[in-house]
mmCIF file of C-alpha atoms and ligand atoms in Angstrom:
data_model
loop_
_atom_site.group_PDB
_atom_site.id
_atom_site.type_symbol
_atom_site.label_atom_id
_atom_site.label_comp_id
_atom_site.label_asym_id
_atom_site.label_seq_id
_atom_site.Cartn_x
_atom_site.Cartn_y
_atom_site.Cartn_z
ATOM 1 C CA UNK A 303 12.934 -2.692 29.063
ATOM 2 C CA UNK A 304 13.326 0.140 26.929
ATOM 3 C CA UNK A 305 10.167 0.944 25.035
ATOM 4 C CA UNK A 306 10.009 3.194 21.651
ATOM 5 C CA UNK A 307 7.232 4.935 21.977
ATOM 6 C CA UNK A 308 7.755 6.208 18.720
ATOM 7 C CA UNK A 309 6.860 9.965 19.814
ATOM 8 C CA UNK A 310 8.713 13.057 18.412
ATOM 9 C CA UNK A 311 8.805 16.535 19.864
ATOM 10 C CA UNK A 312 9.926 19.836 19.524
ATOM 11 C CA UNK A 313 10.714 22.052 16.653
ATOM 12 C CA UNK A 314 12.901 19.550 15.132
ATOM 13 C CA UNK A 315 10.026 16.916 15.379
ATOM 14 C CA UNK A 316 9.702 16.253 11.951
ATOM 15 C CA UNK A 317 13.550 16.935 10.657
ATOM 16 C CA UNK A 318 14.359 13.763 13.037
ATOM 17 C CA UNK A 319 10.911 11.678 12.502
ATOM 18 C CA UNK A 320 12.102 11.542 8.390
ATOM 19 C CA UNK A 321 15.543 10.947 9.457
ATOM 20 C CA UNK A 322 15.573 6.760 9.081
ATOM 21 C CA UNK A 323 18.339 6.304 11.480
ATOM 22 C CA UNK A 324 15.497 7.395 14.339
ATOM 23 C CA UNK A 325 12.444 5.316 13.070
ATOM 24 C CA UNK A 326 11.693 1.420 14.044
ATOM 25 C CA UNK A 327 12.731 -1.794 12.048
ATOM 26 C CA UNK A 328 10.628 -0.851 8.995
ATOM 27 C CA UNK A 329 8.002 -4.254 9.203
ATOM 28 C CA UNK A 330 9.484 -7.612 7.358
ATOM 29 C CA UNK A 331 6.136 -9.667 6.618
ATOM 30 C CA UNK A 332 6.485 -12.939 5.178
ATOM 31 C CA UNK A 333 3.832 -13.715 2.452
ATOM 32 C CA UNK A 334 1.265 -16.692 2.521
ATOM 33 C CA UNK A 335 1.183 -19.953 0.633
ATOM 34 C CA UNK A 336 -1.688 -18.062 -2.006
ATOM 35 C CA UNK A 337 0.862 -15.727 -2.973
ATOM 36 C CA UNK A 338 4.241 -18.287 -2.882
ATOM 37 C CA UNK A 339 3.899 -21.326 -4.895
ATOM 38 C CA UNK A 340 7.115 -22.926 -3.185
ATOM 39 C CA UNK A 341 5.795 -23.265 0.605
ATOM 40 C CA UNK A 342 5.601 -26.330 -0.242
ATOM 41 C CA UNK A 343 9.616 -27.034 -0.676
ATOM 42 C CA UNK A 344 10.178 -24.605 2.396
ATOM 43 C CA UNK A 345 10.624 -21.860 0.676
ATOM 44 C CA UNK A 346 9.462 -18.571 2.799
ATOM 45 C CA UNK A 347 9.415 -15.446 1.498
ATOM 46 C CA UNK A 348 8.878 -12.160 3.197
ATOM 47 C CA UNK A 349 8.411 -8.898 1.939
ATOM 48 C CA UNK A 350 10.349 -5.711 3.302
ATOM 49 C CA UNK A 351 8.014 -2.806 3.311
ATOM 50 C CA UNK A 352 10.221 -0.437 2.629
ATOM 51 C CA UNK A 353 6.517 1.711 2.089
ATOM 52 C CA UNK A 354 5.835 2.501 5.581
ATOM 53 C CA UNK A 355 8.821 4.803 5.612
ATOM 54 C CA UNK A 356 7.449 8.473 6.776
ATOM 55 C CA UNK A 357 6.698 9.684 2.838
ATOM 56 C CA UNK A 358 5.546 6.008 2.240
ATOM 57 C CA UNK A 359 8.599 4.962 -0.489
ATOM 58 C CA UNK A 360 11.787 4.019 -0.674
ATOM 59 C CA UNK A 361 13.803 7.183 -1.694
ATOM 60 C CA UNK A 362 13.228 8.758 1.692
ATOM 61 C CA UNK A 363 15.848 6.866 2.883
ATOM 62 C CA UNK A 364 18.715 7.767 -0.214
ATOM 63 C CA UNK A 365 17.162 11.267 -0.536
ATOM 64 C CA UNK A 366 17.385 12.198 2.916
ATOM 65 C CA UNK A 367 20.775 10.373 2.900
ATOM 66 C CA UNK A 368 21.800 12.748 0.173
ATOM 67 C CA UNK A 369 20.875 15.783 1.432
ATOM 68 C CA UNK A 370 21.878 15.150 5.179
ATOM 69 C CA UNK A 371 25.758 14.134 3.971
ATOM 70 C CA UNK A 372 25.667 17.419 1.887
ATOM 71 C CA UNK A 373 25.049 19.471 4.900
ATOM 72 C CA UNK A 374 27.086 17.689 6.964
ATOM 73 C CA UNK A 375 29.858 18.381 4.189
ATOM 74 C CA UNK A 376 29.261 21.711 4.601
ATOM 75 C CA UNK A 377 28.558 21.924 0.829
ATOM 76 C CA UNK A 378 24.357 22.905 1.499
ATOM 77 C CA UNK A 379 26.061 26.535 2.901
ATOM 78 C CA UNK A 380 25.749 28.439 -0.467
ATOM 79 C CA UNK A 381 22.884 26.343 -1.685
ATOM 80 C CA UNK A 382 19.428 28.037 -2.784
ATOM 81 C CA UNK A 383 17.723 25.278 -4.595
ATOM 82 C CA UNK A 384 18.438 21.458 -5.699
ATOM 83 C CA UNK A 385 17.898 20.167 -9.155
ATOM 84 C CA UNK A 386 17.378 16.594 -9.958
ATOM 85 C CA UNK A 387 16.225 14.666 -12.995
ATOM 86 C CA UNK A 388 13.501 12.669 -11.788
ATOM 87 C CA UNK A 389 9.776 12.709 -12.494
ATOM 88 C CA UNK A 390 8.695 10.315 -9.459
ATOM 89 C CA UNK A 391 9.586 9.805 -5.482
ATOM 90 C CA UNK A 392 13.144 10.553 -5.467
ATOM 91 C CA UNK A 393 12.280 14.040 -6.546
ATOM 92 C CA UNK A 394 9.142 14.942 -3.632
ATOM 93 C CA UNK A 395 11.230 13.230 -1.171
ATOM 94 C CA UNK A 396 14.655 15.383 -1.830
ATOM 95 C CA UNK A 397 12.227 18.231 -1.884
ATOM 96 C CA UNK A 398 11.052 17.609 1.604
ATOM 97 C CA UNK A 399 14.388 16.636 2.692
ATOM 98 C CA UNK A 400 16.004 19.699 1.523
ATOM 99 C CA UNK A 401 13.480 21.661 3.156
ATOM 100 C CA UNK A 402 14.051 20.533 6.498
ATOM 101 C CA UNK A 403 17.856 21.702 5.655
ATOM 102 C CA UNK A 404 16.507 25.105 4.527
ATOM 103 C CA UNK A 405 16.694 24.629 1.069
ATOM 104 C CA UNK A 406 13.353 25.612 0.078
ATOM 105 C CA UNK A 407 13.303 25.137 -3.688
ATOM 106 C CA UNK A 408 13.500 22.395 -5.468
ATOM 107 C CA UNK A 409 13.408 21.723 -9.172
ATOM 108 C CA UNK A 410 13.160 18.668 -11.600
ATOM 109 C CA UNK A 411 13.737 17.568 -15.223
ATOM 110 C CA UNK A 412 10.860 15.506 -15.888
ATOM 111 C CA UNK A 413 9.935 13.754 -19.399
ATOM 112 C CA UNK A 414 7.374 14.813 -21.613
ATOM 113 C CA UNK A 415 5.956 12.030 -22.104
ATOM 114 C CA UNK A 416 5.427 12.507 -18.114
ATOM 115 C CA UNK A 417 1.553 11.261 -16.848
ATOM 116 C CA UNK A 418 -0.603 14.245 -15.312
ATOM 117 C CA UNK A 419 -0.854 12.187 -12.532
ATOM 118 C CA UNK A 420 2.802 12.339 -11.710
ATOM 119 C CA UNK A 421 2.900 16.079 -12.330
ATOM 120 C CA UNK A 422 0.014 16.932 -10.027
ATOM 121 C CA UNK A 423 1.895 14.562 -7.601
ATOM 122 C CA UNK A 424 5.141 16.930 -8.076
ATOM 123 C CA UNK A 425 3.231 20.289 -7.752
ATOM 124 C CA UNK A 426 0.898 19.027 -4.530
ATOM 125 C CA UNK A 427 4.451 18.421 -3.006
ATOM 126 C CA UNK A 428 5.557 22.012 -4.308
ATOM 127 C CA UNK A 429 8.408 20.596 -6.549
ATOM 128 C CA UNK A 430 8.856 23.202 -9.527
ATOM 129 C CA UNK A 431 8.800 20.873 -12.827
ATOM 130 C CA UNK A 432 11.185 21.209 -16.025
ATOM 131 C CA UNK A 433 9.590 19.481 -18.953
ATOM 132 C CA UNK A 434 12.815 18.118 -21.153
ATOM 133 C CA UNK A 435 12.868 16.131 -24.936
ATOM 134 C CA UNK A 436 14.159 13.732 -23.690
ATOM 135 C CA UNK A 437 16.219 11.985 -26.430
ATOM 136 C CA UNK A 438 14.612 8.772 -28.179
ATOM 137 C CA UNK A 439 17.913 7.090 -27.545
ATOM 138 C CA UNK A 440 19.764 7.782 -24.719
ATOM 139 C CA UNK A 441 23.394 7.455 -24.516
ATOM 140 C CA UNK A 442 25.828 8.100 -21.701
ATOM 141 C CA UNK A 443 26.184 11.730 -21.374
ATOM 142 C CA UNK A 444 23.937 12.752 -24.011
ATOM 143 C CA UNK A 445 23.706 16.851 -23.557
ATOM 144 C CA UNK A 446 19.937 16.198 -24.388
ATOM 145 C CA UNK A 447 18.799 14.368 -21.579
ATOM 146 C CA UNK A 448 17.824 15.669 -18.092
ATOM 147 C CA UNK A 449 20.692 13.927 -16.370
ATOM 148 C CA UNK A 450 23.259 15.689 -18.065
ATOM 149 C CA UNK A 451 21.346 18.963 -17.697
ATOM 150 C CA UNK A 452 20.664 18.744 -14.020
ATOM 151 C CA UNK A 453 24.463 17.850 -13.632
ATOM 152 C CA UNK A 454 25.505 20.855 -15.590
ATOM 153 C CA UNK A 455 22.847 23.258 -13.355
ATOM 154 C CA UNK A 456 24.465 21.576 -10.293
ATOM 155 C CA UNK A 457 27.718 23.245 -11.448
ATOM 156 C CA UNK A 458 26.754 26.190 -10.085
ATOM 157 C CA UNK A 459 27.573 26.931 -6.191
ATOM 158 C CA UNK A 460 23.722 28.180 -5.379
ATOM 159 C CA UNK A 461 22.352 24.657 -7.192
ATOM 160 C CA UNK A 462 22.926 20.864 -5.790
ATOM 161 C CA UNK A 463 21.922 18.363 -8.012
ATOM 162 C CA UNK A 464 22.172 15.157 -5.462
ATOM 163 C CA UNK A 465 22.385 12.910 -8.465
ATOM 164 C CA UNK A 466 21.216 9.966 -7.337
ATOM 165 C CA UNK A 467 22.615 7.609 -10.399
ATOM 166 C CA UNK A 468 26.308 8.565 -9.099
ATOM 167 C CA UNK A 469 26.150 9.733 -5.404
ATOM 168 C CA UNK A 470 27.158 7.031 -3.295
ATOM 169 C CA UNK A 471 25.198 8.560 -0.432
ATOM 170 C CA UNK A 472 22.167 6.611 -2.564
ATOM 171 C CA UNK A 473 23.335 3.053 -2.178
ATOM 172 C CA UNK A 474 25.010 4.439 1.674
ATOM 173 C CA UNK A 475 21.500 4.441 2.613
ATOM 174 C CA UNK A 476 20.496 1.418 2.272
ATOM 175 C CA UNK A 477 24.379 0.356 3.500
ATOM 176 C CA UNK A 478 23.466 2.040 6.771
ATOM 177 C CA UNK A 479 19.663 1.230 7.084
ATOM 178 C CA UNK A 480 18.168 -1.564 4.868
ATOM 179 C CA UNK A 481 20.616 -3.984 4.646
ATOM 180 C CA UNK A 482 21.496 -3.812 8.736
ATOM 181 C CA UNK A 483 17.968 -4.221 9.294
ATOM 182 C CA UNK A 484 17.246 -7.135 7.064
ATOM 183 C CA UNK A 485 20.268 -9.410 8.390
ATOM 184 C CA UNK A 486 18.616 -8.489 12.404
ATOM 185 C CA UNK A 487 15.292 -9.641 11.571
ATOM 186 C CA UNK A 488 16.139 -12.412 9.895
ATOM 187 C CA UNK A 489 18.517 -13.423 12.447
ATOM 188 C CA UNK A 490 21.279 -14.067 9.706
ATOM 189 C CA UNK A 491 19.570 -17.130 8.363
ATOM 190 C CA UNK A 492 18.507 -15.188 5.230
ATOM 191 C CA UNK A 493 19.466 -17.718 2.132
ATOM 192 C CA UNK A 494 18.405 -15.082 -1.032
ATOM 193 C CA UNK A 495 18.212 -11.080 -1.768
ATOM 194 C CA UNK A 496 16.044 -10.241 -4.126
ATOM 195 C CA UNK A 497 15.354 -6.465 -5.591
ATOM 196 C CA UNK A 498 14.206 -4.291 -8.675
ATOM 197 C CA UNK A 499 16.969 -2.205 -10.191
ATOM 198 C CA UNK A 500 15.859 1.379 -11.024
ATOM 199 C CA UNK A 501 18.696 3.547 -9.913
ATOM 200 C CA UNK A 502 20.143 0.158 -8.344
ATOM 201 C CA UNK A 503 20.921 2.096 -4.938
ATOM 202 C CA UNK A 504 18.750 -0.488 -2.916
ATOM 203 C CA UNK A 505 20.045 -3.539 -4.775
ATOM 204 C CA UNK A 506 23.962 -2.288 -4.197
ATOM 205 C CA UNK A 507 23.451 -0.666 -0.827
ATOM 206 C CA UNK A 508 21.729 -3.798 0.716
ATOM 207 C CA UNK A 509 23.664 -6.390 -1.158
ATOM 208 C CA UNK A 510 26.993 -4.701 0.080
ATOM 209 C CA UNK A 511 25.493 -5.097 3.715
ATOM 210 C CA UNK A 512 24.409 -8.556 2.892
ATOM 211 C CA UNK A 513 27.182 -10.023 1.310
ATOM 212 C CA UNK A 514 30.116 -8.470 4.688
ATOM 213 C CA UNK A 515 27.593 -10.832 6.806
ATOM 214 C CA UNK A 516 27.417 -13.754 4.350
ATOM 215 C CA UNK A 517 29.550 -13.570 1.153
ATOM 216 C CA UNK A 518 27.998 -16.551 -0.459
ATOM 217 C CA UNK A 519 24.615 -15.046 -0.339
ATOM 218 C CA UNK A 520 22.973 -15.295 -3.399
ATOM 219 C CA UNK A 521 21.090 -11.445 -4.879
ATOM 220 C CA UNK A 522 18.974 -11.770 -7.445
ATOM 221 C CA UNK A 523 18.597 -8.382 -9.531
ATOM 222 C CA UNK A 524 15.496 -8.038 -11.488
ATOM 223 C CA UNK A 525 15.118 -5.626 -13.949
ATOM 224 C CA UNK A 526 12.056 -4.393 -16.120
ATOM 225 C CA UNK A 527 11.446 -6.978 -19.396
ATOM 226 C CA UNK A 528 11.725 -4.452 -22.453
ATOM 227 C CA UNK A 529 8.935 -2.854 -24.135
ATOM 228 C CA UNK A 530 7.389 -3.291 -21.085
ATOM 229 C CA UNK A 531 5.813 -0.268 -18.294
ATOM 230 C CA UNK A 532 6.648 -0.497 -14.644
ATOM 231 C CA UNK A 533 7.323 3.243 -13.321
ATOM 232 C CA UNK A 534 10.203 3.572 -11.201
ATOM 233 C CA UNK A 535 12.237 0.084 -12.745
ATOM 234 C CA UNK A 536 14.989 0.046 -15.609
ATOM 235 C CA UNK A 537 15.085 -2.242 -18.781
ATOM 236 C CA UNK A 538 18.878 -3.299 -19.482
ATOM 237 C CA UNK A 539 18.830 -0.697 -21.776
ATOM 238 C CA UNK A 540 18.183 2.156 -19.508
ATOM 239 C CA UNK A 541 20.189 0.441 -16.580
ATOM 240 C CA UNK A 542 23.471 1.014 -18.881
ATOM 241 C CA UNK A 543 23.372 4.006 -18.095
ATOM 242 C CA UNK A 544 23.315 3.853 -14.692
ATOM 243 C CA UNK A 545 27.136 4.818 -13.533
ATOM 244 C CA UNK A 546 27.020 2.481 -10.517
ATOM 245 C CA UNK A 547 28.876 -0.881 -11.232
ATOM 246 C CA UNK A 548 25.510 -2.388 -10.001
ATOM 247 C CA UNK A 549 26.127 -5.953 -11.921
ATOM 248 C CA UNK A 550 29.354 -6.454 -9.415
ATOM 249 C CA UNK A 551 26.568 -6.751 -6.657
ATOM 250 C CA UNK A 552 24.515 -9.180 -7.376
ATOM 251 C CA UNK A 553 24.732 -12.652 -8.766
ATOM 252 C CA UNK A 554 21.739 -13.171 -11.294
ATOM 253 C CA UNK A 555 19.290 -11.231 -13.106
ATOM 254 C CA UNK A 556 15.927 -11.724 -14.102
ATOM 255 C CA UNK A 557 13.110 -9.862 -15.726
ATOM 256 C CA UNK A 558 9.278 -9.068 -15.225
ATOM 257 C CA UNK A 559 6.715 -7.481 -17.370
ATOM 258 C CA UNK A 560 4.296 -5.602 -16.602
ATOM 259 C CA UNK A 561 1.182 -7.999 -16.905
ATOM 260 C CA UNK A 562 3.161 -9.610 -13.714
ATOM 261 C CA UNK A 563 4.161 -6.896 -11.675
ATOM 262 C CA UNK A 564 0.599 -5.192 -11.691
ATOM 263 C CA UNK A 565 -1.244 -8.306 -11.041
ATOM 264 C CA UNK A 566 1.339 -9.168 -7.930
ATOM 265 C CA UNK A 567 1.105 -6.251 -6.461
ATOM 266 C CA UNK A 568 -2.923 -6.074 -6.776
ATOM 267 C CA UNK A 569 -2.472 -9.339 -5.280
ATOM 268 C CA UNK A 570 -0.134 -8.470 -2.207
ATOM 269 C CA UNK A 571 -2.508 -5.383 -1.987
ATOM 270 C CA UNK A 572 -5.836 -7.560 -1.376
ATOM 271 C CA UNK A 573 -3.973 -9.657 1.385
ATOM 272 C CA UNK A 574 -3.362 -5.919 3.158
ATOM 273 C CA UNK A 575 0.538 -5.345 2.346
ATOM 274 C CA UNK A 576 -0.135 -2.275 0.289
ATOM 275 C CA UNK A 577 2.657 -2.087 -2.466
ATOM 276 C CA UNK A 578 2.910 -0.902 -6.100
ATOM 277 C CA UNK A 579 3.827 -2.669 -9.273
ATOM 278 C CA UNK A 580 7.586 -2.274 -8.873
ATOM 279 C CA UNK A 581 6.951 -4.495 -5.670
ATOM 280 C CA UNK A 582 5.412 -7.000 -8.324
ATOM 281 C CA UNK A 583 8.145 -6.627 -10.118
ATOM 282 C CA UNK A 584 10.282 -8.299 -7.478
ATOM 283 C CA UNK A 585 8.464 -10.584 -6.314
ATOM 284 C CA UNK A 586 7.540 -11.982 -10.269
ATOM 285 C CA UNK A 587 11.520 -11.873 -10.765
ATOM 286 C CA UNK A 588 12.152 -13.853 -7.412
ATOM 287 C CA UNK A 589 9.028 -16.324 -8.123
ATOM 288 C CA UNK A 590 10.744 -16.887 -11.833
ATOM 289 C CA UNK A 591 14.428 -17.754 -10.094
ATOM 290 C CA UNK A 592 12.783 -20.061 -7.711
ATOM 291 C CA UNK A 593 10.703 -21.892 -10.665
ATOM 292 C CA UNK A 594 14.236 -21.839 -12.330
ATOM 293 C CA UNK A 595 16.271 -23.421 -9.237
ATOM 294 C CA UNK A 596 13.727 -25.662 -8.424
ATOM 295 C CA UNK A 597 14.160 -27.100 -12.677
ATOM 296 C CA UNK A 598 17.798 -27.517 -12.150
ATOM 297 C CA UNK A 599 16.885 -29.581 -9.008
ATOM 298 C CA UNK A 600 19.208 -26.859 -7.328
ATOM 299 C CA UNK A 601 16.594 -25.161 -4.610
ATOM 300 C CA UNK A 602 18.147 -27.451 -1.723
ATOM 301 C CA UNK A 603 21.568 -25.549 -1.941
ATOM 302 C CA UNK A 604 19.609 -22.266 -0.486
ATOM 303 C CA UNK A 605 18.433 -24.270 2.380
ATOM 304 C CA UNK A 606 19.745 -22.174 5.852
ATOM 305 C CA UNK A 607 20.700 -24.257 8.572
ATOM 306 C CA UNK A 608 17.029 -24.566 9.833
ATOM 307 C CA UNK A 609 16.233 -26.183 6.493
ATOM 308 C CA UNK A 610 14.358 -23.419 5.134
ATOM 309 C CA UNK A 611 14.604 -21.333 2.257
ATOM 310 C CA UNK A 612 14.329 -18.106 3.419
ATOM 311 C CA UNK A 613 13.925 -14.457 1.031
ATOM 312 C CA UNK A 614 13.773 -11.256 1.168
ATOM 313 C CA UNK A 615 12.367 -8.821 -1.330
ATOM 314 C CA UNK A 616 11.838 -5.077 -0.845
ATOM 315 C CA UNK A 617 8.829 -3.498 -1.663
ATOM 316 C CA UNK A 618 9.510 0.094 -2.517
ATOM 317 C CA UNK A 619 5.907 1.879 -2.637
ATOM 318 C CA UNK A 620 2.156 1.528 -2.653
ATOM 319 C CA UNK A 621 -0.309 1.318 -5.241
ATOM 320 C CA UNK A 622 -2.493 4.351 -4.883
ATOM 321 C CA UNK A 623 -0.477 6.937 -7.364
ATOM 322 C CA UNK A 624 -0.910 4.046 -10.148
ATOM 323 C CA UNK A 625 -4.339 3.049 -9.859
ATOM 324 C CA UNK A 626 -5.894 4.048 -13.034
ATOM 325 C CA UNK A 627 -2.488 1.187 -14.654
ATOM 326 C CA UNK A 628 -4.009 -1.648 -13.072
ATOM 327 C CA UNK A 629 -7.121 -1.890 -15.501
ATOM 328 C CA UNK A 630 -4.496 -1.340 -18.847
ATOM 329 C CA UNK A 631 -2.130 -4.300 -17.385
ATOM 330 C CA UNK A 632 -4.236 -6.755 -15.369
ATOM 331 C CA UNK A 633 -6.542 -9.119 -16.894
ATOM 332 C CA UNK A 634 -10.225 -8.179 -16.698
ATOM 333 C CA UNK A 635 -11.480 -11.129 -15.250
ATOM 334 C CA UNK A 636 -9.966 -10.172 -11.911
ATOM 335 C CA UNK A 637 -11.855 -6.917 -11.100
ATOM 336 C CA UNK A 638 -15.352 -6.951 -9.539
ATOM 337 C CA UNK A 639 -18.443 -6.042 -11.906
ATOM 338 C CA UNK A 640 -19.809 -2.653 -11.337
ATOM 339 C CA UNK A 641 -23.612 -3.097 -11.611
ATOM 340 C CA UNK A 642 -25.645 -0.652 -13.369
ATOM 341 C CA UNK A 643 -22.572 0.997 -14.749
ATOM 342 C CA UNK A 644 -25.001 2.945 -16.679
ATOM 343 C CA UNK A 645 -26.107 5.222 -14.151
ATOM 344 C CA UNK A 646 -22.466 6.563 -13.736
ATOM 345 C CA UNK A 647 -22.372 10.271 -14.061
ATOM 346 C CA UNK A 648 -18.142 10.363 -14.523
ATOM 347 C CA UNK A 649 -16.885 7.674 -16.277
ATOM 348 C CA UNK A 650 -14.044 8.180 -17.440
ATOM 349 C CA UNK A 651 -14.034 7.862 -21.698
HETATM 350 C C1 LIG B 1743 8.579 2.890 -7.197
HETATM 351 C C2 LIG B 1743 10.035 2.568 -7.277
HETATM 352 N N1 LIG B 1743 10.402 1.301 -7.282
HETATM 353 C C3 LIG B 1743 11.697 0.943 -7.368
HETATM 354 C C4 LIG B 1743 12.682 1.885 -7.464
HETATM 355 C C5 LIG B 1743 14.088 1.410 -7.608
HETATM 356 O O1 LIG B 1743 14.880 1.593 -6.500
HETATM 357 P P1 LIG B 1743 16.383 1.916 -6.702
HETATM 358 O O2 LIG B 1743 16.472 3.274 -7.321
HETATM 359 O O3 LIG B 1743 16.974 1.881 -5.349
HETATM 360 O O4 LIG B 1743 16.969 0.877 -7.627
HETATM 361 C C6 LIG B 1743 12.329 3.231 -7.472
HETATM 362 C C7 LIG B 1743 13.285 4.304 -7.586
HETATM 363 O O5 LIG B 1743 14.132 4.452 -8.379
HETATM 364 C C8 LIG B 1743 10.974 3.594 -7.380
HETATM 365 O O6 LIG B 1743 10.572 4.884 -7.391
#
C-alpha cells in the first residue's frame, strides 16, 4: 500500500505543499441530524471543507491556479508585481502564490468602505493596499471601479492582474481539483451540488466536473439576499457583473441573509467543522431548496440508487477573521453570559 505521508522537503517544500494537485482529498464530512432537518427523509448532507486547504480558504486553489498557468505561459517572465481588485482571500493568497513564482509584490484595489480588520489582514500578509471610490452603482466596465482599474494596470508588461472574474484558470481550478474530488468520495452517488456564488469560479468549475459525470445532476446556486452582509458572496446585483456565464451552470438559485448564514456557520463551528458565514450561506440556501422540494412532494426524484439523498456543499473559509459579525447578525439569546462583565478592563464601546 502506498501511504501519503503527507511530508514535503527541500527548497521547493512549500512551492509544492500550496500546490493543490500535491495535497490529500481535502475532508468531505457529512453533517448531523441537529444541523439537517431532512435526515429524516434520507436526506444526507456533507460539507466539503474546502478550509483546510494550506492558507485555510478556498482561493488557494484558483489563485495558485492563476498564477501557476501564467508562468507556465511564459507570460510571469517580465512580471514585477500583480494587481488585483480584491479586499479579501483571493488577494493574500495570489500574493503568496506569486511569491513562490518570484513575483514579490503584490497590490490590491480595495473599497473604502473596507473593515480594519480586513486591511490589517492584507498588510500581516504583506499585500500593498489601494483604497478606491468605489462607485455607488456599479455598472459593467465602469472606469471608476477597481476592476476596471486593475485591468487597465495589468496592461502593462511588468503588471499581471490575474482577474479572477474573467480568467478561466479560476473556475479550471476547481475543474481540475474540487469537482474530481467530490464525484471520488462520493463514489458518484452524489444526487445535489450546492454552492455560494461570489466570483462563481467554484460553482462553474465544480458544476462543469459534476455535470461530464452526471448531466442530470441538479446545482443549486445560492447567492447573497440583497441588503444583506455576507463578505466574500454576491447579491444578483453584483453577480451581473460577473463576466462568467455562471447561470448556464447551475439549475436553481436561491438566497440567504445574513441572520442565516452567521447563525449556520456558528452552528457548524460548535459541532467542530470550523467555517465562516459564506459556509452558512450555503448550507441556509441548500436547507431552503430542500424545504422547497420536499413542498412540491418532489424530494424522492433526488433519491441515488441507494435511496438516499445525498449533497454536497462547499465550505470556503473559517470563522475567525469575522468574529466581531457574529454578535451584529446572530440573535443574542445564543451566546453565553459573561458574568461580572463589569470588571472588564477592554470592552469594546
Ligand atoms: C469567504 C468566501 N466565500 C465564498 C467565496 C465565493 O467563491 P467563488 O469566488 O468561487 O464564487 C469567496 C470568494 O470569492 C470567499 O472569499
Amino acid at each position: 500500500m502506498k501511504v501519503n505521508k503527507n511530508v514535503f522537503k527541500g527548497q521547493e517544500a512549500i512551492k509544492n505543499f500550496l500546490n493543490p494537485e500535491n495535497l490529500p482529498y481535502l475532508p468531505l464530512v457529512e453533517l448531523p441530524a441537529a444541523l439537517n432537518p431532512f435526515a429524516g427523509d434520507g436526506v444526507r448532507i456533507q460539507a466539503k471543507l474546502m478550509n483546510l486547504l494550506p492558507l485555510g480558504n478556498v482561493k488557494a486553489m484558483p489563485a495558485y491556479n492563476m498564477v501557476m498557468e501564467k508562468a507556465q505561459s511564459g507570460m510571469l517572465d517580465s512580471v514585477k508585481e500583480l494587481i488585483e481588485n480584491s479586499s479579501g482571500n483571493t488577494v493574500f493568497s495570489l500574493a503568496i502564490a506569486a511569491r513562490q513564482f518570484g513575483v514579490e509584490k503584490t497590490n490590491s484595489y480595495v473599497p473604502a468602505e473596507i473593515s480594519w480588520n480586513k486591511l490589517l489582514m492584507l498588510l500581516f500578509f504583506g499585500v500593498h493596499p489601494i483604497v478606491n471610490q468605489e462607485p455607488v452603482n456599479p455598472s459593467e466596465n465602469d472606469t471608476a471601479s477597481g476592476v476596471y482599474k486593475a485591468r487597465k494596470d495589468g496592461e502593462r508588461p511588468d503588471i499581471l492582474n490575474p482577474g479572477q472574474y474573467e480568467n478561466p484558470d479560476n473556475p479550471g481550478a476547481h475543474e481540475k481539483w474540487t469537482g474530481p474530488q467530490i464525484w471520488e468520495q462520493t463514489e458518484g452517488r452524489l444526487s445535489l451540488f450546492c454552492a455560494g456564488l461570489g466570483t462563481t469560479g467554484t460553482l462553474i468549475g465544480t458544476s462543469t466536473y459534476l455535470k461530464r459525470q452526471n448531466p442530470d445532476l441538479p446545482v443549486v446556486g445560492v447567492m447573497r439576499a440583497p441588503d444583506q452582509y455576507v463578505p466574500g458572496a454576491r447579491t444578483q446585483k453584483l453577480l451581473n457583473l460577473v463576466d462568467f456565464d455562471w447561470q448556464a451552470h447551475l439549475d436553481h438559485i436561491e438566497q440567504a441573509d445574513s441572520e442565516t448564514s452567521y447563525r449556520l456557520s456558528m452552528a457548524m463551528s460548535r459541532l467542530g467543522l470550523l467555517v465562516g458565514p459564506t459556509s452558512g450561506m450555503a448550507l441556509g440556501g441548500l436547507l431552503r431548496h430542500l424545504e422547497k422540494k420536499k413542498e412540491q412532494g418532489r424530494l424522492s426524484a433526488l433519491r441515488n440508487e441507494d435511496g438516499e439523498i445525498l449533497c454536497v456543499f462547499p465550505c470556503p473559509d473559517g470563522p475567525l477573521p469575522y468574529l466581531d459579525e457574529y454578535p451584529k447578525y446572530v440573535d443574542a439569546s445564543e451566546f453565553p453570559t459573561i458574568q461580572n462583565e463589569e470588571f472588564l478592563l477592554n470592552k469594546p464601546k
